[in-house]
Tab-separated table of C-alpha atoms in Angstrom:
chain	number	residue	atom	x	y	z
A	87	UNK	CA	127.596	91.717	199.674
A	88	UNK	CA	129.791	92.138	196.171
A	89	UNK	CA	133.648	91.667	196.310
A	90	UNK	CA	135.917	91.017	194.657
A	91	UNK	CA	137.753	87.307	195.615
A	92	UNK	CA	140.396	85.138	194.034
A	93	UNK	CA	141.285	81.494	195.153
A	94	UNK	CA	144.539	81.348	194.030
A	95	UNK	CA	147.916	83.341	192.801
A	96	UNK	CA	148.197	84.825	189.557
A	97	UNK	CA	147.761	87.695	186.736
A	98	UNK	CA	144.785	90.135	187.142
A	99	UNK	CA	142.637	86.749	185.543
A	100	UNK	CA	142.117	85.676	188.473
A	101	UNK	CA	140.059	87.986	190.289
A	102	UNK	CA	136.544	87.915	189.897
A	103	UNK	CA	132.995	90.062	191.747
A	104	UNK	CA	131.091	87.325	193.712
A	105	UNK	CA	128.612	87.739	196.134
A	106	UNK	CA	130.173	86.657	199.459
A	107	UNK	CA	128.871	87.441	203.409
A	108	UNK	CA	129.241	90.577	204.826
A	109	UNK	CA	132.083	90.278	207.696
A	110	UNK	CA	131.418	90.622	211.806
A	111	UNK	CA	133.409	92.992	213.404
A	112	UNK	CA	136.239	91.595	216.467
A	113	UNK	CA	137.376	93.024	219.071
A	114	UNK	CA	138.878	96.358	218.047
A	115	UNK	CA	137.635	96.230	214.672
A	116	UNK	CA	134.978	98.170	213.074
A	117	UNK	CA	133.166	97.508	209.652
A	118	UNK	CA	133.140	99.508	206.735
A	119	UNK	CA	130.760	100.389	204.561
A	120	UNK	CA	132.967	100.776	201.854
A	121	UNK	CA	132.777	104.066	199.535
A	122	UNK	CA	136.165	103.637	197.613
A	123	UNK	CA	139.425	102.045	197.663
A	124	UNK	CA	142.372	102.214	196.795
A	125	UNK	CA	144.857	100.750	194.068
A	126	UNK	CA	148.952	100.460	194.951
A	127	UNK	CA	151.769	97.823	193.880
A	128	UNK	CA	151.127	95.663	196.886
A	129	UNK	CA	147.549	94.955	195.553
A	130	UNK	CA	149.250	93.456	192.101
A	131	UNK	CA	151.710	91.703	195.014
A	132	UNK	CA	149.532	89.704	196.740
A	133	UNK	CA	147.223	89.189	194.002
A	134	UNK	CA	150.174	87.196	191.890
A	135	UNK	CA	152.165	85.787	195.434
A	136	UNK	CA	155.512	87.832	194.295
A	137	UNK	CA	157.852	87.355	195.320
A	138	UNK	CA	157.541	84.736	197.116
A	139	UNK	CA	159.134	85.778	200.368
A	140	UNK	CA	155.230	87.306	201.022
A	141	UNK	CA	154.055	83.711	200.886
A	142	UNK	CA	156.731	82.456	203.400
A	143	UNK	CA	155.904	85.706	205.728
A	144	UNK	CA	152.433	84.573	206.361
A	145	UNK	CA	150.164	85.661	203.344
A	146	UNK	CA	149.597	82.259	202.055
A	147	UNK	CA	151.357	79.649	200.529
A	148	UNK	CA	149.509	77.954	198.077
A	149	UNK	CA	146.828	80.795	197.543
A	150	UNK	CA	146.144	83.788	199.258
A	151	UNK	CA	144.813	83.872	202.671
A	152	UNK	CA	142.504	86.903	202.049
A	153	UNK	CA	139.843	85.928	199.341
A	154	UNK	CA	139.884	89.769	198.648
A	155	UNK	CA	142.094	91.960	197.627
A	156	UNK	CA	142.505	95.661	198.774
A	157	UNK	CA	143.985	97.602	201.963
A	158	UNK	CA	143.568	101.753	200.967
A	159	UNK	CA	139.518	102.723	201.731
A	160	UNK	CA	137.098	105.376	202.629
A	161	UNK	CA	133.870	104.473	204.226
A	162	UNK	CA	131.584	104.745	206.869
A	163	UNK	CA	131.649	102.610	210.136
A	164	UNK	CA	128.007	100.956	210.390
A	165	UNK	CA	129.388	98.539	213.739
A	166	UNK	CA	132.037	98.492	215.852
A	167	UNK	CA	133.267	95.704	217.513
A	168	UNK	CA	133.973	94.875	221.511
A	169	UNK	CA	136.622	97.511	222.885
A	170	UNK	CA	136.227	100.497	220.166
A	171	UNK	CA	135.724	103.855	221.767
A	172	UNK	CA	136.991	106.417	219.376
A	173	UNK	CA	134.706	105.345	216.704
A	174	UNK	CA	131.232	105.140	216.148
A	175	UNK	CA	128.306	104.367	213.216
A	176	UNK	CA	127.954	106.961	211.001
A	177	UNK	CA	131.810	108.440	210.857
A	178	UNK	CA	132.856	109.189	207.984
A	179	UNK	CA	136.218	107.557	208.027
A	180	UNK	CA	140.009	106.534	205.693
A	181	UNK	CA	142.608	104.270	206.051
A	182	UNK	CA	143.467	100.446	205.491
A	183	UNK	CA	141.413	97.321	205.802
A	184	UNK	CA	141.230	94.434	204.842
A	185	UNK	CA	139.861	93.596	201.777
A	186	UNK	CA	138.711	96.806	200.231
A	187	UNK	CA	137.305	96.011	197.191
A	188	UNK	CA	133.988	94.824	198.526
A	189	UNK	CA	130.769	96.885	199.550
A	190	UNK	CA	131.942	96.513	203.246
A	191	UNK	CA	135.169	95.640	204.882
A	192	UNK	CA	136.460	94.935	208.485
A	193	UNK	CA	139.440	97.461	209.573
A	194	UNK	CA	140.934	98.158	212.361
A	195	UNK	CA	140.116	101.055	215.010
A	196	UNK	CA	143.760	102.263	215.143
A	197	UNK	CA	144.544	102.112	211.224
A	198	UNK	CA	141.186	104.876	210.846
A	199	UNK	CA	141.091	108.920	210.556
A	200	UNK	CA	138.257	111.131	209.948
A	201	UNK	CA	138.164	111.714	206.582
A	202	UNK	CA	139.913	115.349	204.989
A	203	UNK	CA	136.844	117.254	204.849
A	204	UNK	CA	137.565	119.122	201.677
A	205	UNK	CA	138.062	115.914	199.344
A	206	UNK	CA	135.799	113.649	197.787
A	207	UNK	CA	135.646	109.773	199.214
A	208	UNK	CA	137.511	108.900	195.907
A	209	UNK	CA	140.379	111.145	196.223
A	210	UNK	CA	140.829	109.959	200.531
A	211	UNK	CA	141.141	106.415	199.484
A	212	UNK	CA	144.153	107.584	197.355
A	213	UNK	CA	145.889	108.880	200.282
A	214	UNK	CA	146.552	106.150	203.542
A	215	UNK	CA	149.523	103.591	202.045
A	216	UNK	CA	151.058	105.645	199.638
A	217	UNK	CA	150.953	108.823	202.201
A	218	UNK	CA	151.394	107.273	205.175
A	219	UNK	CA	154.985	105.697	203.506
A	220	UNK	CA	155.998	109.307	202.046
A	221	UNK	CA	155.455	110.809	205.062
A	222	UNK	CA	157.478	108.111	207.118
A	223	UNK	CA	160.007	108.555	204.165
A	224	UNK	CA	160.851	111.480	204.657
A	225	UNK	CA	160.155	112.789	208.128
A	226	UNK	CA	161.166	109.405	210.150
A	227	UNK	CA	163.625	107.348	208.183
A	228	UNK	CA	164.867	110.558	206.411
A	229	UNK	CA	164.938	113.413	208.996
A	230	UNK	CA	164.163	115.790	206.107
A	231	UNK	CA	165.030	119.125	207.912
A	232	UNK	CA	164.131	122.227	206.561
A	233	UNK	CA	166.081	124.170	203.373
A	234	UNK	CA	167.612	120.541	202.729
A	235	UNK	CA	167.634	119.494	199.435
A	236	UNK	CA	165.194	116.030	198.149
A	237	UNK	CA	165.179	113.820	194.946
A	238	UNK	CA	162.490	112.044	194.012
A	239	UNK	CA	162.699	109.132	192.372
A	240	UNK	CA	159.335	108.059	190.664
A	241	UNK	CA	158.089	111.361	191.331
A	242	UNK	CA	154.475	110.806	189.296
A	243	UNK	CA	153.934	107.678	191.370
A	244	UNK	CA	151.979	106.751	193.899
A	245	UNK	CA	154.348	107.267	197.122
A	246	UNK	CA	156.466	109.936	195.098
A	247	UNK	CA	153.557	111.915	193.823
A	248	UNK	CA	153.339	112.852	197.621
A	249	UNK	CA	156.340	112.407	198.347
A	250	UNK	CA	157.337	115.720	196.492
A	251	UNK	CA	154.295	117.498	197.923
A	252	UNK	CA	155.149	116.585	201.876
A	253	UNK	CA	158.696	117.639	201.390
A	254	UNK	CA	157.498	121.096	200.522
A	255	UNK	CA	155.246	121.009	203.421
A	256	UNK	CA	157.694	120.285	205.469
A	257	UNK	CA	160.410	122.641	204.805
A	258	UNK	CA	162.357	121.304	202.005
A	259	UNK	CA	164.714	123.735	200.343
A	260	UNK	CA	164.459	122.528	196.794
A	261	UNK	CA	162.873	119.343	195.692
A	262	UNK	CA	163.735	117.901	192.279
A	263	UNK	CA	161.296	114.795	190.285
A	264	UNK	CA	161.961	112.038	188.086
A	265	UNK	CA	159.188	110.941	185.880
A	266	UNK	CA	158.751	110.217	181.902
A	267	UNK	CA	158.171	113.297	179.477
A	268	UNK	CA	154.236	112.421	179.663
A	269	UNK	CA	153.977	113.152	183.366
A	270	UNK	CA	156.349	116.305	183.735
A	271	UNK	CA	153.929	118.538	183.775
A	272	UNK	CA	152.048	116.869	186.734
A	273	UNK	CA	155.004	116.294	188.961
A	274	UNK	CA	155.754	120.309	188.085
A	275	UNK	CA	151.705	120.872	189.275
A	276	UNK	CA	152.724	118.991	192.588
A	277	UNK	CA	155.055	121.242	193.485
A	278	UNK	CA	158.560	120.016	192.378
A	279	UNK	CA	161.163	122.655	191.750
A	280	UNK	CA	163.068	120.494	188.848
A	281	UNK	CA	161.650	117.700	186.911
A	282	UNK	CA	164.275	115.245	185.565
A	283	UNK	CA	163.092	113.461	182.679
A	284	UNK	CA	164.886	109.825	183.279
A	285	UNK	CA	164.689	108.556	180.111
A	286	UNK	CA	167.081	111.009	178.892
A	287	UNK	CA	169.490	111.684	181.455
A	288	UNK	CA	170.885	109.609	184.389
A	289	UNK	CA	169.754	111.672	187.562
A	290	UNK	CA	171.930	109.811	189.898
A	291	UNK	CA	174.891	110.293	187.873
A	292	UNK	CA	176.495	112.079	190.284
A	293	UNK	CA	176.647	115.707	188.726
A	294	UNK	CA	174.114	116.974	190.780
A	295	UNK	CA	174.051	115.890	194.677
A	296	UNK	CA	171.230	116.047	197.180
A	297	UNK	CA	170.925	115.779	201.150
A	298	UNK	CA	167.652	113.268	200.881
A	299	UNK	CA	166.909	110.687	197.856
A	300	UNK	CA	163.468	108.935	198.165
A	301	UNK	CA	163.925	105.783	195.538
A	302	UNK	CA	160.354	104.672	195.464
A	303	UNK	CA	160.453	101.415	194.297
A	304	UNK	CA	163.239	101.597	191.700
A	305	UNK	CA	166.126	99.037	190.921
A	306	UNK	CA	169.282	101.352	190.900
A	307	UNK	CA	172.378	99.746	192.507
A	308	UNK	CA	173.014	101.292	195.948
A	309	UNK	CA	176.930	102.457	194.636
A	310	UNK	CA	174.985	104.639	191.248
A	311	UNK	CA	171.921	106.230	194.264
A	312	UNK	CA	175.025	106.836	196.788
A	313	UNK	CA	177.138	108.976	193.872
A	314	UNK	CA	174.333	111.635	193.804
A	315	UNK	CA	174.215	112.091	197.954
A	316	UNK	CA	176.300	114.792	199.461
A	317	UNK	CA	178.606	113.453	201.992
A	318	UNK	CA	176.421	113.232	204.747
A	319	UNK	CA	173.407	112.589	202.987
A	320	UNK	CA	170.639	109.749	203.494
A	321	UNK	CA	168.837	107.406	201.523
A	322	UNK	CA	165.490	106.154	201.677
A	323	UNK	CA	164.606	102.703	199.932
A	324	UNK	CA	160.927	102.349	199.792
A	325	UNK	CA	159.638	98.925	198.043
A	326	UNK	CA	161.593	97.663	195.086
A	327	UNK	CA	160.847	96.109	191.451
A	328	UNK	CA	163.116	93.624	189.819
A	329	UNK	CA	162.296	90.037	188.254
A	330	UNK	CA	163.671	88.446	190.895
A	331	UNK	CA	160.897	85.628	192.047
A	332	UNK	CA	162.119	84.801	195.779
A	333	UNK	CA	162.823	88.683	197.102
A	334	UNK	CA	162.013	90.739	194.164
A	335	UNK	CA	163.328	94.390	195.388
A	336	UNK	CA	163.400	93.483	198.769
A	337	UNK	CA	167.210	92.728	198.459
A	338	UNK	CA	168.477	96.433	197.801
A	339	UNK	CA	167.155	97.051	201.142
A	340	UNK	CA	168.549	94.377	202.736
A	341	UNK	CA	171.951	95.417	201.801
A	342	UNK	CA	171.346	98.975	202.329
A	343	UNK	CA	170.858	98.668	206.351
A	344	UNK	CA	173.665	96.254	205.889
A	345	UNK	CA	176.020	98.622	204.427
A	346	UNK	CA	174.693	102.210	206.441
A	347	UNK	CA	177.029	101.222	209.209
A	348	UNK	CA	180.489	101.160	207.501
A	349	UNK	CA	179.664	104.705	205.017
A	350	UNK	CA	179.303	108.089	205.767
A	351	UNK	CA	175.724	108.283	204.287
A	352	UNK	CA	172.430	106.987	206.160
A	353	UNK	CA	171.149	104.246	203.700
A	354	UNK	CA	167.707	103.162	205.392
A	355	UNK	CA	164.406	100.649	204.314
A	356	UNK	CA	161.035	101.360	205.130
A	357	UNK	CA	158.295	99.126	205.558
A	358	UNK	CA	155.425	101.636	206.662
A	359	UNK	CA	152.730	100.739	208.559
A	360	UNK	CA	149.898	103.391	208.013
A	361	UNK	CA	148.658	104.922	211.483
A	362	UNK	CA	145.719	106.871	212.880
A	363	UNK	CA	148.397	109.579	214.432
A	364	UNK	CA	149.724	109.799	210.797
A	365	UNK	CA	146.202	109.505	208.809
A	366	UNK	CA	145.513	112.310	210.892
A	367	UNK	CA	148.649	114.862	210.488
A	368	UNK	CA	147.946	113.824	206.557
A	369	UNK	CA	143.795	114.685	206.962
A	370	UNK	CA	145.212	118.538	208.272
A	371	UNK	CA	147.369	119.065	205.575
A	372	UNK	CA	145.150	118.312	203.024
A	373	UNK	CA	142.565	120.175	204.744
A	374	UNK	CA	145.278	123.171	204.734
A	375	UNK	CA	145.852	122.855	200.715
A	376	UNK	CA	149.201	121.856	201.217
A	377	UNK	CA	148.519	118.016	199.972
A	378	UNK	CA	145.669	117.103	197.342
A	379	UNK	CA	146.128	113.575	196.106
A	380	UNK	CA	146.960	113.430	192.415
A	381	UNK	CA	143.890	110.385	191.306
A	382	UNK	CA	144.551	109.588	187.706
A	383	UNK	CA	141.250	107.594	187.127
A	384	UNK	CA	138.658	105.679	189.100
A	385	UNK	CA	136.897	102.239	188.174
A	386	UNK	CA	134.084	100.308	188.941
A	387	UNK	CA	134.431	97.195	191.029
A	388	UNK	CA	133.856	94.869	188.348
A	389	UNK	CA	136.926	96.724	186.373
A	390	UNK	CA	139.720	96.103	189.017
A	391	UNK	CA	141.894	93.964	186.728
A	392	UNK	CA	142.046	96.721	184.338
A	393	UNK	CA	142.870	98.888	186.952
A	394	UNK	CA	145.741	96.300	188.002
A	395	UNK	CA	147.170	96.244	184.196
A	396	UNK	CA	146.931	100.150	183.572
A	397	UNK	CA	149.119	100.509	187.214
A	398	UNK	CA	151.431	98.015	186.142
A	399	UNK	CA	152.198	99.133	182.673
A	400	UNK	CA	153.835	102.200	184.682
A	401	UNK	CA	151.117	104.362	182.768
A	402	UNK	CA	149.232	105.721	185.999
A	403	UNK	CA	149.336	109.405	186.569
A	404	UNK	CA	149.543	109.603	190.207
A	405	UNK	CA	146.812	107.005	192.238
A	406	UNK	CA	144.222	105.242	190.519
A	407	UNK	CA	140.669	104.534	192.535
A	408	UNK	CA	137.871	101.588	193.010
A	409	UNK	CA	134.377	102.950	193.189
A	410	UNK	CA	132.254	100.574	194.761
């Protein structure tokens, strides 16, 4: 089958289309013939080793131990492995795997949905990390309750393009979006009820205040994100950019669970972890209207380092898509 592999850390460079075999399905695994996958900051993550702290967690030293890149997909199963009951060839299926950008991938059982019915394969393998980690966002770590008030912060992103559309969905009582001037008028089309444009203004300056801020994957100190909370308000870290080479963003969250204890605010992490349960409360509300995933572009399998460079110039309109 064609993949796409790299042998060792680095820039988009490194990643080439080879022709490699075509995995065998373990115990509670199923393969995937692979339809689409998706592109997110912890593909450019693991593809360059940074920060490093994913190296010392188990993803690889010296080079990466998966060859190929790639966790968001839509498919079909064409096997399923020892153990697998809910599953069976010929589903039409989304969630993560590992290594997506390939013709087929191996994924487990309990990481798999049936796909939305009313969206393409391109547009589901937009949805399952990104989603899955609004979703937990806000519902779990944030205990949005309904007619509260949410920020978004990176509102035309991946995670906060449906971020603002699940807090909607699930009662929110006005949700306001940060983007740059280019991408107002999508975060508006998702839903928000004010767009902030944050090259102009400072929307944690502490004029306006809000019972839920979703940072996704900013660098504002905790004190400037805890000014624009009401007093019993919660914050929800998820990912974090910064030059740092040993923990990157990583640190902000650190401090935040640290901190939560000793302040009136709720100042949480997330790591998500993308489930069938939630793939599947995710596949109804898109089926209901009440979610469509914003794709900016797709690309061909032999284009995925462009697709790296155009999400990490911060110039991606929502998700961006492998066709394979």
């Amino acid at each position: 089958m064609r993949a796409v592999v790299q042998d060792v850390y680095g820039p988009p460079e490194v990643l080439r289309v080879e022709e490699v075999e075509q995995p065998v399905p373990g115990p509670g695994e199923v393969l995937l013939k692979v339809h689409a996958a998706g592109v997110d900051q912890g593909v450019w993550h693991l593809m360059a080793g940074r920060p490093h702290l994913l190296r010392v967690l188990g993803f690889g030293l010296r080079a990466p131990k998966a060859r190929t890149p790639g966790q968001d997909a839509a498919g079909r199963v064409t096997q399923v492995g020892p153990g697998v009951t809910g599953l069976r060839p010929g589903d039409e299926v989304y969630g993560t795997c590992v290594g997506a950008f390939a013709e087929y991938a191996l994924a487990r059982a309990d990481r798999l949905a049936p796909r939305p019915a009313r969206i393409t394969a391109e547009q589901a393998a937009a949805v399952p990390v990104s989603a899955c980690t609004a979703l937990q966002a806000l519902r779990d770590r944030g205990r949005l309750a309904p007619g509260r008030s949410v920020l978004v912060l990176g509102a035309a992103g991946g995670v906060g393009s449906y971020a603002v559309q699940l807090a909607k969905a699930l009662g929110a009582g006005r949700v306001t979006g940060t983007c740059r001037p280019a991408k107002e008028d999508l975060v508006r089309s998702l839903g928000a009820d004010e767009v902030l444009d944050h090259t102009r203004e400072d929307p944690v300056d502490g004029s306006r205040r809000y019972d839920l801020i979703v940072d996704t994957g900013g660098n504002r100190p905790l004190g400037r994100l805890r000014r624009a909370l009401t007093p019993r308000g919660t914050l929800v870290i998820v990912g974090g950019e910064s030059e740092g080479s040993w923990i990157g963003g990583t640190d902000r969250q650190l401090r935040a669970q640290l901190l939560s204890p000793f302040v009136r605010h709720r100042l949480c992490g997330l790591a998500a972890t993308p489930r069938a349960a939630d793939l599947a409360t995710l596949a109804e509300l898109i089926d209901s209207g009440a979610v469509t995933p914003a794709v900016d572009r797709s690309y061909p399998l032999e284009e995925v380092p462009e697709a790296i460079r155009h999400l990490r110039s911060g110039g991606a309109r929502g998700k961006l898509v492998i066709r394979i």
